XYZ file of C-alpha atoms in Angstrom:
711
model
C 41.011 -44.267 -69.601
C 42.002 -44.486 -73.234
C 41.646 -40.731 -73.691
C 43.757 -39.995 -70.618
C 46.533 -42.294 -71.766
C 46.332 -40.646 -75.188
C 46.833 -37.217 -73.610
C 43.286 -36.005 -74.280
C 41.985 -35.125 -70.771
C 39.124 -32.825 -71.814
C 37.461 -35.574 -73.808
C 37.972 -37.892 -70.820
C 36.260 -35.358 -68.512
C 33.273 -35.149 -70.830
C 32.852 -38.925 -70.676
C 33.232 -39.022 -66.874
C 30.465 -36.426 -66.494
C 28.091 -38.799 -68.287
C 28.651 -41.601 -65.738
C 26.244 -42.127 -62.841
C 27.164 -39.994 -59.828
C 29.032 -41.972 -57.104
C 29.016 -45.121 -59.204
C 32.056 -47.401 -59.053
C 32.899 -46.533 -62.644
C 32.757 -42.777 -61.996
C 34.796 -42.958 -58.775
C 37.482 -45.024 -60.490
C 37.591 -42.754 -63.554
C 37.651 -39.642 -61.346
C 40.653 -41.072 -59.504
C 42.519 -41.384 -62.810
C 41.642 -37.779 -63.704
C 42.915 -36.604 -60.306
C 46.137 -38.460 -60.922
C 46.451 -36.916 -64.379
C 45.934 -33.480 -62.808
C 48.793 -34.076 -60.373
C 46.766 -34.804 -57.225
C 47.750 -38.360 -56.149
C 46.295 -37.866 -52.640
C 42.832 -37.214 -54.060
C 43.259 -40.168 -56.415
C 44.218 -42.404 -53.467
C 41.139 -41.346 -51.493
C 38.791 -41.902 -54.443
C 40.288 -45.343 -55.066
C 39.588 -46.182 -51.428
C 35.884 -45.832 -52.161
C 36.040 -48.371 -54.980
C 35.538 -51.969 -53.915
C 37.773 -53.760 -56.408
C 41.154 -55.473 -56.459
C 42.261 -53.162 -59.287
C 41.678 -50.073 -57.142
C 43.466 -51.558 -54.131
C 46.462 -52.543 -56.252
C 46.666 -49.005 -57.602
C 46.563 -47.621 -54.050
C 49.485 -49.856 -53.130
C 51.418 -48.750 -56.214
C 50.868 -45.075 -55.360
C 52.155 -45.698 -51.838
C 55.235 -47.685 -52.905
C 56.125 -45.037 -55.495
C 56.098 -42.371 -52.793
C 53.308 -40.324 -54.352
C 51.228 -40.766 -51.191
C 52.362 -41.599 -47.659
C 51.077 -44.840 -46.185
C 51.125 -45.213 -42.383
C 50.116 -48.134 -40.159
C 47.064 -46.155 -39.025
C 45.539 -45.866 -42.511
C 46.686 -49.280 -43.788
C 43.847 -51.813 -44.010
C 44.033 -54.688 -41.519
C 45.759 -57.908 -42.725
C 43.666 -59.828 -45.236
C 43.793 -62.995 -47.270
C 45.212 -61.573 -50.502
C 48.988 -62.245 -50.427
C 49.634 -59.789 -53.273
C 48.124 -56.917 -51.308
C 49.934 -57.987 -48.133
C 53.204 -57.948 -50.078
C 52.375 -54.488 -51.380
C 51.366 -53.059 -48.002
C 54.460 -54.524 -46.368
C 56.732 -53.067 -49.050
C 55.041 -49.656 -48.824
C 55.379 -49.540 -45.012
C 59.058 -50.447 -45.265
C 59.554 -47.660 -47.816
C 58.024 -45.182 -45.334
C 60.318 -46.345 -42.536
C 57.810 -48.454 -40.585
C 60.190 -51.409 -40.370
C 58.501 -53.617 -37.783
C 54.991 -53.092 -39.180
C 56.174 -53.757 -42.727
C 58.081 -56.902 -41.803
C 55.102 -58.202 -39.858
C 52.898 -57.921 -42.963
C 55.507 -59.759 -45.017
C 55.824 -62.595 -42.497
C 52.148 -63.444 -42.987
C 52.931 -64.653 -46.543
C 54.261 -68.152 -45.959
C 53.504 -70.151 -49.094
C 53.736 -70.011 -52.855
C 55.677 -67.804 -55.174
C 54.629 -64.652 -53.323
C 56.056 -66.253 -50.188
C 59.392 -66.419 -52.000
C 59.157 -62.724 -52.881
C 58.131 -61.769 -49.334
C 61.129 -63.610 -47.873
C 63.428 -61.988 -50.423
C 62.182 -58.539 -49.380
C 62.533 -59.506 -45.704
C 66.114 -60.625 -46.268
C 66.901 -57.240 -47.768
C 65.844 -55.585 -44.518
C 67.802 -57.965 -42.268
C 71.185 -56.358 -42.645
C 72.316 -56.110 -39.018
C 75.181 -58.207 -37.641
C 72.858 -59.914 -35.173
C 70.330 -60.618 -37.945
C 72.640 -62.710 -40.155
C 71.089 -66.050 -39.214
C 67.552 -64.774 -39.699
C 68.604 -63.372 -43.077
C 70.053 -66.746 -44.103
C 66.845 -68.507 -43.117
C 64.709 -66.004 -45.044
C 66.840 -66.464 -48.163
C 66.604 -70.236 -47.756
C 62.803 -70.056 -47.625
C 62.831 -67.769 -50.673
C 65.066 -70.235 -52.561
C 62.822 -73.221 -51.758
C 59.673 -71.391 -52.874
C 61.178 -69.672 -55.922
C 60.648 -70.203 -59.626
C 63.357 -70.126 -62.305
C 63.050 -66.387 -62.920
C 63.312 -65.548 -59.201
C 66.465 -67.593 -58.606
C 68.886 -64.964 -59.987
C 67.470 -62.465 -57.485
C 67.893 -64.840 -54.533
C 70.811 -67.184 -55.034
C 73.843 -64.827 -55.071
C 72.897 -63.507 -51.621
C 71.905 -66.956 -50.395
C 75.257 -68.434 -51.427
C 77.069 -65.641 -49.616
C 74.933 -66.220 -46.509
C 75.458 -69.991 -46.355
C 79.147 -69.890 -47.234
C 79.872 -68.639 -43.737
C 78.256 -71.720 -42.205
C 79.548 -74.291 -44.695
C 76.300 -74.975 -46.554
C 77.554 -74.360 -50.071
C 78.265 -77.968 -51.033
C 74.670 -79.018 -50.468
C 73.489 -76.261 -52.786
C 76.069 -77.313 -55.393
C 74.364 -80.675 -55.794
C 70.995 -78.992 -56.317
C 72.528 -76.646 -58.882
C 74.079 -79.566 -60.760
C 70.652 -81.200 -60.957
C 68.930 -78.027 -62.174
C 71.702 -77.377 -64.712
C 71.100 -80.780 -66.233
C 67.440 -79.922 -66.820
C 67.996 -76.852 -69.040
C 69.497 -76.363 -72.479
C 73.272 -76.020 -72.508
C 74.267 -72.447 -73.268
C 70.819 -70.990 -72.514
C 70.562 -68.035 -70.098
C 69.287 -70.250 -67.221
C 72.177 -72.682 -67.830
C 74.657 -69.799 -67.753
C 73.262 -68.510 -64.454
C 73.224 -71.972 -62.879
C 76.811 -72.552 -64.017
C 77.979 -69.275 -62.488
C 76.311 -70.154 -59.206
C 77.719 -73.677 -59.307
C 81.214 -72.244 -59.635
C 80.556 -69.964 -56.676
C 79.263 -72.877 -54.598
C 82.327 -75.046 -55.276
C 85.833 -74.804 -53.953
C 88.219 -72.863 -56.275
C 90.215 -75.947 -57.280
C 86.943 -77.623 -58.388
C 85.640 -74.626 -60.299
C 88.272 -74.061 -62.976
C 87.097 -76.688 -65.474
C 83.487 -75.504 -65.138
C 84.615 -71.912 -65.706
C 86.360 -72.855 -68.938
C 83.221 -74.748 -69.978
C 81.262 -71.549 -69.365
C 83.716 -69.518 -71.484
C 82.398 -71.068 -74.688
C 78.921 -69.643 -74.054
C 79.372 -66.601 -71.804
C 82.931 -65.263 -72.110
C 82.352 -62.165 -69.992
C 80.957 -64.119 -67.043
C 83.691 -66.760 -67.362
C 86.391 -64.138 -67.590
C 85.211 -62.424 -64.407
C 85.295 -65.768 -62.576
C 88.661 -66.926 -63.931
C 90.197 -63.635 -62.883
C 89.220 -64.370 -59.280
C 90.537 -67.953 -59.206
C 94.129 -68.988 -58.644
C 96.671 -67.797 -61.278
C 96.404 -69.588 -64.607
C 98.648 -72.459 -65.485
C 101.145 -71.629 -68.274
C 99.230 -73.810 -70.721
C 96.079 -71.732 -70.060
C 97.665 -68.341 -70.778
C 96.929 -68.310 -74.549
C 93.269 -69.145 -73.909
C 93.078 -66.511 -71.178
C 94.625 -63.910 -73.502
C 92.092 -64.742 -76.234
C 89.256 -64.577 -73.700
C 90.501 -61.197 -72.430
C 90.599 -59.854 -76.001
C 87.079 -61.145 -76.630
C 85.754 -59.170 -73.635
C 87.927 -56.094 -74.397
C 90.161 -56.351 -71.323
C 93.358 -55.331 -73.085
C 95.371 -54.920 -69.889
C 94.919 -58.530 -68.793
C 95.410 -59.651 -72.390
C 98.811 -57.932 -72.408
C 99.829 -59.566 -69.120
C 98.771 -63.007 -70.360
C 100.594 -62.536 -73.679
C 103.766 -61.474 -71.867
C 103.736 -64.783 -69.988
C 103.482 -66.984 -73.081
C 106.577 -68.707 -74.400
C 107.559 -67.703 -77.935
C 105.338 -69.447 -80.495
C 103.414 -68.454 -83.640
C 100.293 -67.972 -81.495
C 102.009 -65.073 -79.710
C 102.186 -63.042 -82.924
C 98.500 -63.596 -83.616
C 97.526 -62.600 -80.075
C 99.849 -59.585 -80.124
C 98.338 -58.483 -83.424
C 94.842 -58.714 -81.965
C 96.014 -56.802 -78.887
C 97.540 -53.978 -80.946
C 94.400 -53.752 -83.077
C 92.227 -53.605 -79.936
C 94.178 -50.674 -78.454
C 94.091 -48.712 -81.735
C 97.606 -49.255 -83.123
C 96.972 -50.687 -86.598
C 100.538 -50.393 -87.918
C 101.920 -52.396 -85.002
C 99.089 -54.925 -85.417
C 99.937 -55.421 -89.083
C 103.602 -55.943 -88.217
C 102.696 -58.736 -85.811
C 100.354 -60.438 -88.286
C 103.033 -60.238 -91.005
C 105.346 -62.422 -88.905
C 103.093 -65.438 -89.487
C 101.621 -64.838 -92.963
C 103.520 -67.939 -94.163
C 102.690 -70.094 -91.154
C 100.808 -73.171 -92.442
C 98.443 -73.183 -89.468
C 97.908 -69.551 -88.470
C 98.662 -67.750 -91.739
C 95.034 -67.751 -92.882
C 93.800 -66.108 -89.679
C 96.638 -63.574 -89.788
C 95.606 -62.570 -93.330
C 91.924 -62.356 -92.312
C 92.629 -60.078 -89.352
C 95.160 -58.011 -91.306
C 92.407 -57.258 -93.831
C 90.073 -56.160 -91.043
C 92.807 -53.880 -89.679
C 93.460 -52.359 -93.103
C 89.738 -51.720 -93.573
C 89.673 -49.881 -90.230
C 92.214 -47.503 -91.836
C 89.918 -47.211 -94.899
C 92.536 -48.999 -97.032
C 90.062 -51.062 -99.008
C 92.511 -52.217 -101.698
C 94.999 -53.468 -99.115
C 92.216 -55.281 -97.267
C 91.151 -56.916 -100.528
C 94.701 -58.164 -101.127
C 94.882 -59.828 -97.724
C 91.467 -61.446 -98.018
C 92.203 -62.762 -101.496
C 95.222 -64.623 -100.071
C 93.390 -66.295 -97.196
C 93.809 -70.047 -97.170
C 92.604 -72.712 -94.790
C 93.642 -72.127 -91.183
C 93.812 -73.849 -87.841
C 94.916 -73.036 -84.329
C 97.143 -74.818 -81.820
C 95.484 -76.802 -79.063
C 96.198 -74.095 -76.477
C 93.717 -71.821 -78.327
C 90.972 -74.450 -78.565
C 87.525 -73.212 -77.555
C 88.299 -69.535 -78.187
C 86.953 -67.145 -80.796
C 90.198 -67.687 -82.713
C 89.340 -71.347 -83.221
C 85.796 -70.433 -84.296
C 87.156 -67.962 -86.852
C 89.732 -70.466 -88.080
C 87.019 -72.972 -88.944
C 85.311 -70.397 -91.179
C 88.303 -68.370 -92.320
C 87.784 -68.673 -96.092
C 84.030 -68.115 -95.803
C 84.618 -64.954 -93.763
C 87.185 -63.706 -96.260
C 84.740 -64.222 -99.137
C 82.036 -62.405 -97.153
C 84.289 -59.419 -96.446
C 85.374 -59.238 -100.092
C 81.748 -59.381 -101.228
C 80.890 -56.436 -98.964
C 83.629 -54.400 -100.657
C 82.278 -55.167 -104.143
C 78.561 -55.060 -103.377
C 77.977 -51.741 -105.156
C 80.910 -51.571 -107.596
C 80.848 -55.150 -108.953
C 77.485 -56.706 -108.035
C 78.005 -59.865 -110.122
C 81.347 -60.638 -108.442
C 79.839 -59.810 -105.044
C 76.995 -62.256 -105.658
C 79.428 -65.073 -106.430
C 81.495 -64.303 -103.328
C 78.398 -64.252 -101.124
C 77.400 -67.619 -102.587
C 80.885 -69.006 -101.879
C 80.748 -67.688 -98.296
C 77.412 -69.381 -97.698
C 78.636 -72.625 -99.236
C 81.708 -72.390 -96.992
C 79.601 -72.540 -93.848
C 79.414 -68.887 -92.859
C 77.360 -68.759 -89.654
C 75.364 -66.496 -87.350
C 74.250 -63.024 -88.307
C 76.911 -62.814 -91.001
C 75.250 -65.775 -92.745
C 71.864 -64.059 -92.658
C 73.312 -60.792 -93.996
C 75.163 -62.611 -96.766
C 72.019 -64.511 -97.777
C 69.890 -61.333 -97.768
C 72.414 -59.379 -99.816
C 72.804 -62.251 -102.264
C 69.018 -62.412 -102.627
C 68.740 -58.694 -103.415
C 71.579 -58.920 -105.952
C 69.877 -61.866 -107.665
C 66.579 -59.981 -107.670
C 68.235 -56.906 -109.186
C 69.379 -59.149 -112.060
C 65.915 -60.602 -112.498
C 67.042 -64.029 -111.220
C 63.857 -64.569 -109.231
C 64.247 -68.286 -108.517
C 67.810 -67.862 -107.269
C 66.682 -64.905 -105.161
C 63.993 -67.050 -103.529
C 66.586 -69.704 -102.657
C 68.879 -67.103 -101.087
C 66.048 -65.567 -99.043
C 65.361 -69.016 -97.597
C 68.869 -69.085 -96.089
C 68.364 -65.667 -94.455
C 65.370 -67.025 -92.524
C 67.618 -68.825 -90.048
C 68.085 -65.488 -88.255
C 64.884 -64.527 -86.379
C 65.457 -60.854 -87.210
C 65.165 -61.590 -90.927
C 62.402 -64.178 -90.730
C 59.376 -61.816 -90.887
C 60.802 -60.228 -94.049
C 61.701 -63.536 -95.657
C 58.139 -64.765 -95.119
C 57.053 -62.142 -97.622
C 59.967 -61.933 -100.052
C 60.663 -65.615 -100.579
C 57.181 -66.457 -101.973
C 57.114 -63.091 -103.764
C 60.271 -64.029 -105.690
C 58.708 -67.378 -106.616
C 55.612 -65.537 -107.764
C 57.712 -63.300 -110.043
C 59.434 -66.431 -111.388
C 56.042 -67.842 -112.358
C 56.245 -70.708 -109.880
C 53.309 -72.040 -107.892
C 53.577 -70.906 -104.312
C 51.558 -70.283 -101.201
C 50.765 -66.616 -100.575
C 53.026 -64.859 -98.046
C 52.139 -65.465 -94.407
C 50.063 -62.910 -92.491
C 52.629 -60.796 -90.706
C 51.717 -59.235 -87.352
C 55.156 -57.770 -86.690
C 55.458 -55.999 -90.048
C 51.942 -55.099 -91.150
C 53.308 -53.537 -94.341
C 53.636 -57.006 -95.850
C 49.905 -57.617 -95.522
C 49.178 -54.795 -97.959
C 50.556 -56.151 -101.263
C 49.019 -59.541 -100.432
C 45.609 -57.889 -100.022
C 46.099 -55.910 -103.222
C 46.287 -52.574 -101.370
C 47.922 -49.791 -103.388
C 49.970 -48.823 -100.335
C 51.842 -45.974 -102.031
C 48.541 -44.149 -102.655
C 47.136 -42.229 -99.679
C 43.719 -43.552 -98.644
C 40.922 -41.261 -97.514
C 41.209 -40.078 -93.931
C 39.177 -42.301 -91.629
C 37.281 -41.137 -88.568
C 39.348 -41.856 -85.455
C 37.602 -44.029 -82.855
C 38.909 -45.247 -79.490
C 37.911 -48.763 -78.457
C 37.995 -48.441 -74.654
C 40.147 -51.513 -74.008
C 43.212 -50.095 -72.278
C 42.383 -50.581 -68.585
C 40.972 -54.086 -69.112
C 44.112 -55.120 -71.002
C 46.414 -54.148 -68.135
C 44.717 -56.445 -65.631
C 44.456 -59.572 -67.771
C 46.221 -62.357 -65.851
C 48.488 -64.793 -67.737
C 48.217 -68.498 -66.939
C 51.978 -68.984 -66.651
C 53.183 -68.563 -63.031
C 56.324 -66.603 -63.912
C 54.379 -64.156 -66.058
C 51.505 -63.831 -63.583
C 54.067 -62.871 -60.937
C 55.482 -60.246 -63.283
C 52.063 -58.563 -63.555
C 51.594 -58.732 -59.789
C 55.004 -57.202 -59.094
C 54.158 -54.363 -61.470
C 51.725 -53.161 -58.789
C 53.194 -54.331 -55.471
C 57.006 -54.205 -55.828
C 59.479 -51.351 -55.607
C 61.448 -50.276 -58.675
C 64.531 -52.405 -57.971
C 62.639 -55.653 -57.426
C 60.277 -55.202 -60.352
C 63.034 -54.181 -62.775
C 65.316 -57.024 -61.687
C 62.584 -59.623 -62.154
C 61.467 -58.140 -65.487
C 65.073 -58.225 -66.741
C 65.346 -61.930 -65.895
C 62.046 -62.725 -67.642
C 63.296 -60.868 -70.713
C 66.689 -62.616 -70.667
C 65.270 -66.089 -70.112
C 62.476 -65.762 -72.696
C 63.736 -63.302 -75.351
C 61.681 -64.745 -78.210
C 58.644 -65.977 -76.254
C 55.583 -64.025 -77.476
C 53.659 -64.595 -74.231
C 56.585 -63.355 -72.131
C 56.999 -60.236 -74.247
C 53.255 -59.578 -74.161
C 53.335 -59.841 -70.352
C 56.317 -57.467 -70.202
C 54.404 -54.944 -72.307
C 51.377 -55.244 -70.025
C 53.496 -54.989 -66.876
C 55.302 -51.809 -67.902
C 52.073 -50.222 -69.142
C 50.280 -51.136 -65.913
C 53.135 -49.886 -63.763
C 53.077 -46.512 -65.482
C 49.289 -46.234 -65.650
C 48.845 -46.761 -61.921
C 50.916 -43.666 -61.086
C 49.828 -41.514 -64.043
C 53.091 -41.935 -65.984
C 52.176 -42.608 -69.607
C 55.648 -43.118 -71.112
C 55.054 -45.738 -73.805
C 58.513 -46.778 -75.012
C 58.840 -50.070 -73.043
C 55.411 -51.348 -74.024
C 55.928 -50.480 -77.704
C 59.191 -52.452 -77.695
C 57.889 -55.523 -75.854
C 54.539 -55.615 -77.653
C 56.422 -55.407 -80.949
C 58.569 -58.386 -79.976
C 55.483 -60.334 -78.971
C 53.886 -59.704 -82.355
C 57.129 -60.561 -84.163
C 57.002 -64.072 -82.682
C 53.234 -64.489 -82.868
C 51.969 -67.998 -83.511
C 48.466 -68.590 -84.954
C 45.892 -68.915 -82.218
C 47.791 -66.972 -79.555
C 44.985 -64.479 -78.963
C 46.598 -63.191 -75.761
C 49.453 -61.856 -77.857
C 47.137 -60.004 -80.231
C 45.603 -58.317 -77.201
C 48.702 -56.121 -76.865
C 48.170 -54.429 -80.253
C 46.921 -51.207 -78.553
C 50.155 -51.139 -76.529
C 52.225 -51.532 -79.687
C 50.340 -48.696 -81.416
C 49.438 -46.065 -78.787
C 47.662 -42.744 -79.331
C 50.092 -40.640 -77.326
C 49.891 -36.830 -77.787
C 46.551 -37.291 -79.517
C 45.234 -33.720 -79.129
C 48.447 -32.143 -80.433
C 48.542 -34.677 -83.269
C 44.976 -33.898 -84.323
C 45.749 -30.191 -84.354
C 48.965 -30.489 -86.390
C 47.474 -32.982 -88.833
C 44.374 -30.835 -89.313
C 46.513 -27.756 -90.011
C 48.204 -29.436 -92.968
C 45.469 -31.760 -94.204
C 47.194 -34.982 -93.138
C 45.549 -38.090 -91.732
C 46.341 -37.929 -87.980
C 46.879 -41.686 -87.991
C 49.643 -41.229 -90.568
C 51.298 -38.629 -88.362
C 51.027 -40.950 -85.355
C 52.634 -43.746 -87.389
C 55.482 -41.452 -88.397
C 56.097 -40.379 -84.784
C 55.975 -43.985 -83.586
C 58.764 -44.952 -85.971
C 60.811 -41.770 -85.652
C 60.959 -41.427 -81.872
C 58.713 -43.967 -80.121
C 56.900 -40.889 -78.729
C 59.988 -39.738 -76.790
C 59.877 -35.939 -77.045
C 63.427 -35.543 -75.648
C 65.204 -37.938 -78.004
C 68.173 -36.753 -80.091
C 69.563 -38.984 -82.840
C 73.265 -39.520 -83.546
C 72.890 -37.232 -86.561
C 71.385 -34.491 -84.382
C 67.670 -34.829 -85.255
C 65.499 -33.776 -82.327
C 62.094 -34.542 -80.865
C 58.994 -36.513 -81.769
C 59.272 -36.018 -85.534
C 63.090 -36.032 -85.574
C 63.744 -32.798 -87.411
C 67.273 -31.510 -87.948
C 67.667 -28.012 -86.469
C 68.466 -26.472 -89.882
C 65.394 -28.047 -91.508
C 63.253 -26.990 -88.556
C 64.511 -23.402 -88.860
C 63.570 -23.334 -92.560
C 60.090 -24.702 -91.843
C 59.571 -22.345 -88.905
C 60.438 -19.361 -91.093
C 57.910 -20.482 -93.699
C 55.268 -20.896 -90.978
C 56.268 -17.628 -89.248
C 56.798 -19.659 -86.102
C 59.268 -17.454 -84.252
C 59.449 -19.113 -80.839
C 59.620 -22.888 -81.038
C 61.274 -25.794 -79.258
C 61.908 -29.090 -81.044
C 61.542 -30.898 -77.720
C 58.069 -29.468 -77.250
C 55.565 -32.050 -78.563
C 53.229 -29.438 -80.060
C 56.013 -27.655 -81.957
C 57.654 -30.864 -83.132
C 54.368 -32.282 -84.418
C 53.571 -29.036 -86.239
C 56.974 -28.901 -87.960
C 56.923 -32.624 -88.771
C 53.443 -32.349 -90.292
C 54.558 -29.339 -92.343
C 57.538 -31.229 -93.747
C 55.511 -34.337 -94.509
C 52.954 -32.192 -96.338
C 55.773 -30.642 -98.358
C 57.092 -34.092 -99.351
C 53.615 -35.337 -100.286
C 52.996 -32.297 -102.482
C 56.394 -32.635 -104.136
C 55.620 -36.237 -105.146
C 51.951 -35.795 -106.076
C 50.726 -37.637 -102.997
C 52.932 -40.701 -103.529
C 53.377 -41.925 -99.958
C 56.401 -44.121 -100.727
C 58.412 -41.315 -102.321
C 57.231 -38.779 -99.741
C 58.498 -40.969 -96.896
C 61.732 -41.599 -98.800
C 62.185 -37.833 -99.003
C 61.341 -37.372 -95.319
C 63.950 -39.946 -94.310
C 66.733 -39.655 -96.897
C 66.203 -36.114 -98.155
C 64.298 -34.805 -101.176
C 67.367 -35.021 -103.415
C 67.727 -38.767 -102.987
C 63.997 -39.319 -103.406
C 64.102 -37.447 -106.709
C 66.647 -39.978 -108.046
C 64.274 -42.866 -107.282
C 61.238 -41.509 -109.142
C 62.139 -43.098 -112.497
C 62.769 -46.567 -111.072
C 59.516 -46.383 -109.103
C 57.668 -45.978 -112.397
C 59.491 -48.950 -113.963
C 59.290 -51.588 -111.215
C 56.478 -53.131 -109.191
C 56.281 -50.908 -106.089
C 57.293 -53.626 -103.645
C 60.253 -54.676 -105.814
C 61.268 -51.007 -106.075
C 61.246 -50.886 -102.293
C 63.498 -53.948 -102.081
C 66.034 -52.751 -104.641
C 66.240 -48.975 -104.833
C 66.204 -46.998 -101.571
C 68.995 -47.104 -99.036
C 68.714 -49.977 -96.569
C 67.727 -47.575 -93.801
C 65.166 -45.835 -95.995
C 63.651 -49.136 -97.139
C 63.208 -50.199 -93.524
C 61.764 -46.784 -92.669
C 59.112 -46.909 -95.406
C 58.143 -50.465 -94.447
C 57.765 -49.461 -90.797
C 55.851 -46.207 -91.301
C 53.451 -47.528 -93.946
C 52.877 -50.691 -91.930
C 52.219 -48.728 -88.739
C 49.861 -46.388 -90.596
C 47.668 -49.229 -91.778
C 47.781 -50.893 -88.362
C 46.619 -47.622 -86.780
C 43.815 -47.469 -89.334
C 42.868 -51.054 -88.515
C 42.781 -50.362 -84.762
C 41.289 -46.886 -84.667
C 40.025 -45.860 -88.078
C 38.248 -48.688 -89.857
């Protein structure tokens, strides 16, 4: 199976021929080969001869996807496995056998799969005379559901019961559930939205404004449907409309506000939002001297000037920012949040302007912004930039302190886990070694003393044969186990909807992301679709939040680092004397193995070559007929360019990758500093931010590929 998924069918055929004739293993493997060859009917028949749950689930998936036609005559009789009954029922419905499909679904009466079966049934009960039966099915689904299923059930259930006056009873249940989850979390937001829908309009307004502080878009949509706002609510509604980019409603709300300083601030924000900076600046100027709103007006005027590339004018405004506040009618809006941090934001914006021209001044401004309470992602960016400026000045202890503040943002945490102790090490302080980093394997290398900028010898590539087993590992958590089941037995809409809720409710949960990676890989594998982008993304998130001992998370490493286009990769790498695992790592980071991808800059294909660069390389290779979207051509041209960069920099992998990403001219400027600094410190300080991240990702992926398949 691993060779098929890697796009190496001939090697897979050789292995199948060695299996015992008519054995379960050979029948199952032959079915996968038939599917790879584009014969799903043959695959379905071969799977029918395999006595295993895995084979039956794959048969169901093939039927639901429409690759084979399932009829009542060839459907197995009802059994005791509710997952298969759900799958057979769904497949029969997809083929138009309504009564037969619904009958299979009605046999599933209990448990979480009972909730799913009733949800699918309700979707079929769309006739006028079926309304009551639909309501009852949705009610059963609601009672049997888990948290992740509720968003798929409750909107329709509320609509169904509203006609018979059952909404108030549900409201009490929603209030109870809302009190059990964290305020502002995705489940809380969903429960609040449903609670508003279950209540009468006059009862819902206060809850909607409560929601606005955590989910402005959802609150805005609800408030727009309720009775017209009271005059005192118009400023808040205008601010909310601006926050969600509804400029038309913002204008209407602003027009209804009595003249006050807040009107000028809101009008300025409105003019900026619709792309009229001069008019925006005129509005802000009206309240520059206002003791309450003047600071915000200066802050936003600077942002508007910067949008016109008037950096000096922006600097003037930000240097004059003083403390600010907002009137009570704007309480709870983004304007109030900005007012609380107005001087910190101004210092942060000024520091960004001076980051390259006056690094010492920028460092002091970043420090002031952090001391002033700067929050969110801006705080993490300020801390990271301050740390790099301190490191560039050799202030290692101060750099370590700044890196610590960047760790509050999960996106920065894996990097801080390396750089913070590394700065202490350079300062000569006692410190624990950097933590083992599964998300960014690059950081393991300096800790282990690996000279990562020097190309190692090419290792023999070996597949481990773990792919199929990984896809059918069952999580203990009920929500995640259902996700894996739905990967096989649900249609696209149901599976995708449930997967989206799992992702939204558990964005940083490593087990949830590992299950999502498995589910998408399994869903594709069962129909012979080996697109790997979803599993790379979810497996990467799982590893980023890995906690020691979570072995189930480490099991998704092969999904995070696939061997897609293996045969073409081996050929291209062999042509130019490159380790194929290095080429795979480069493709993983450039395109996530999407052969059709085109970047904003115009780079195309697996190895992301610009058309002009590709034309130059093709001429050198006498490759007259090529297509950058063709995997074989893209890999050949990418390998040629990587070989050129390696030769230009005497095999230095760091500089070669810098040249591949930022261009050979930029890489040439960094040669001297590479010779003067420790290689990891050079990587932190010298290349462009994008290029630094690129080198970290490619080198880290290369060594992870070597760990999985070459060592």
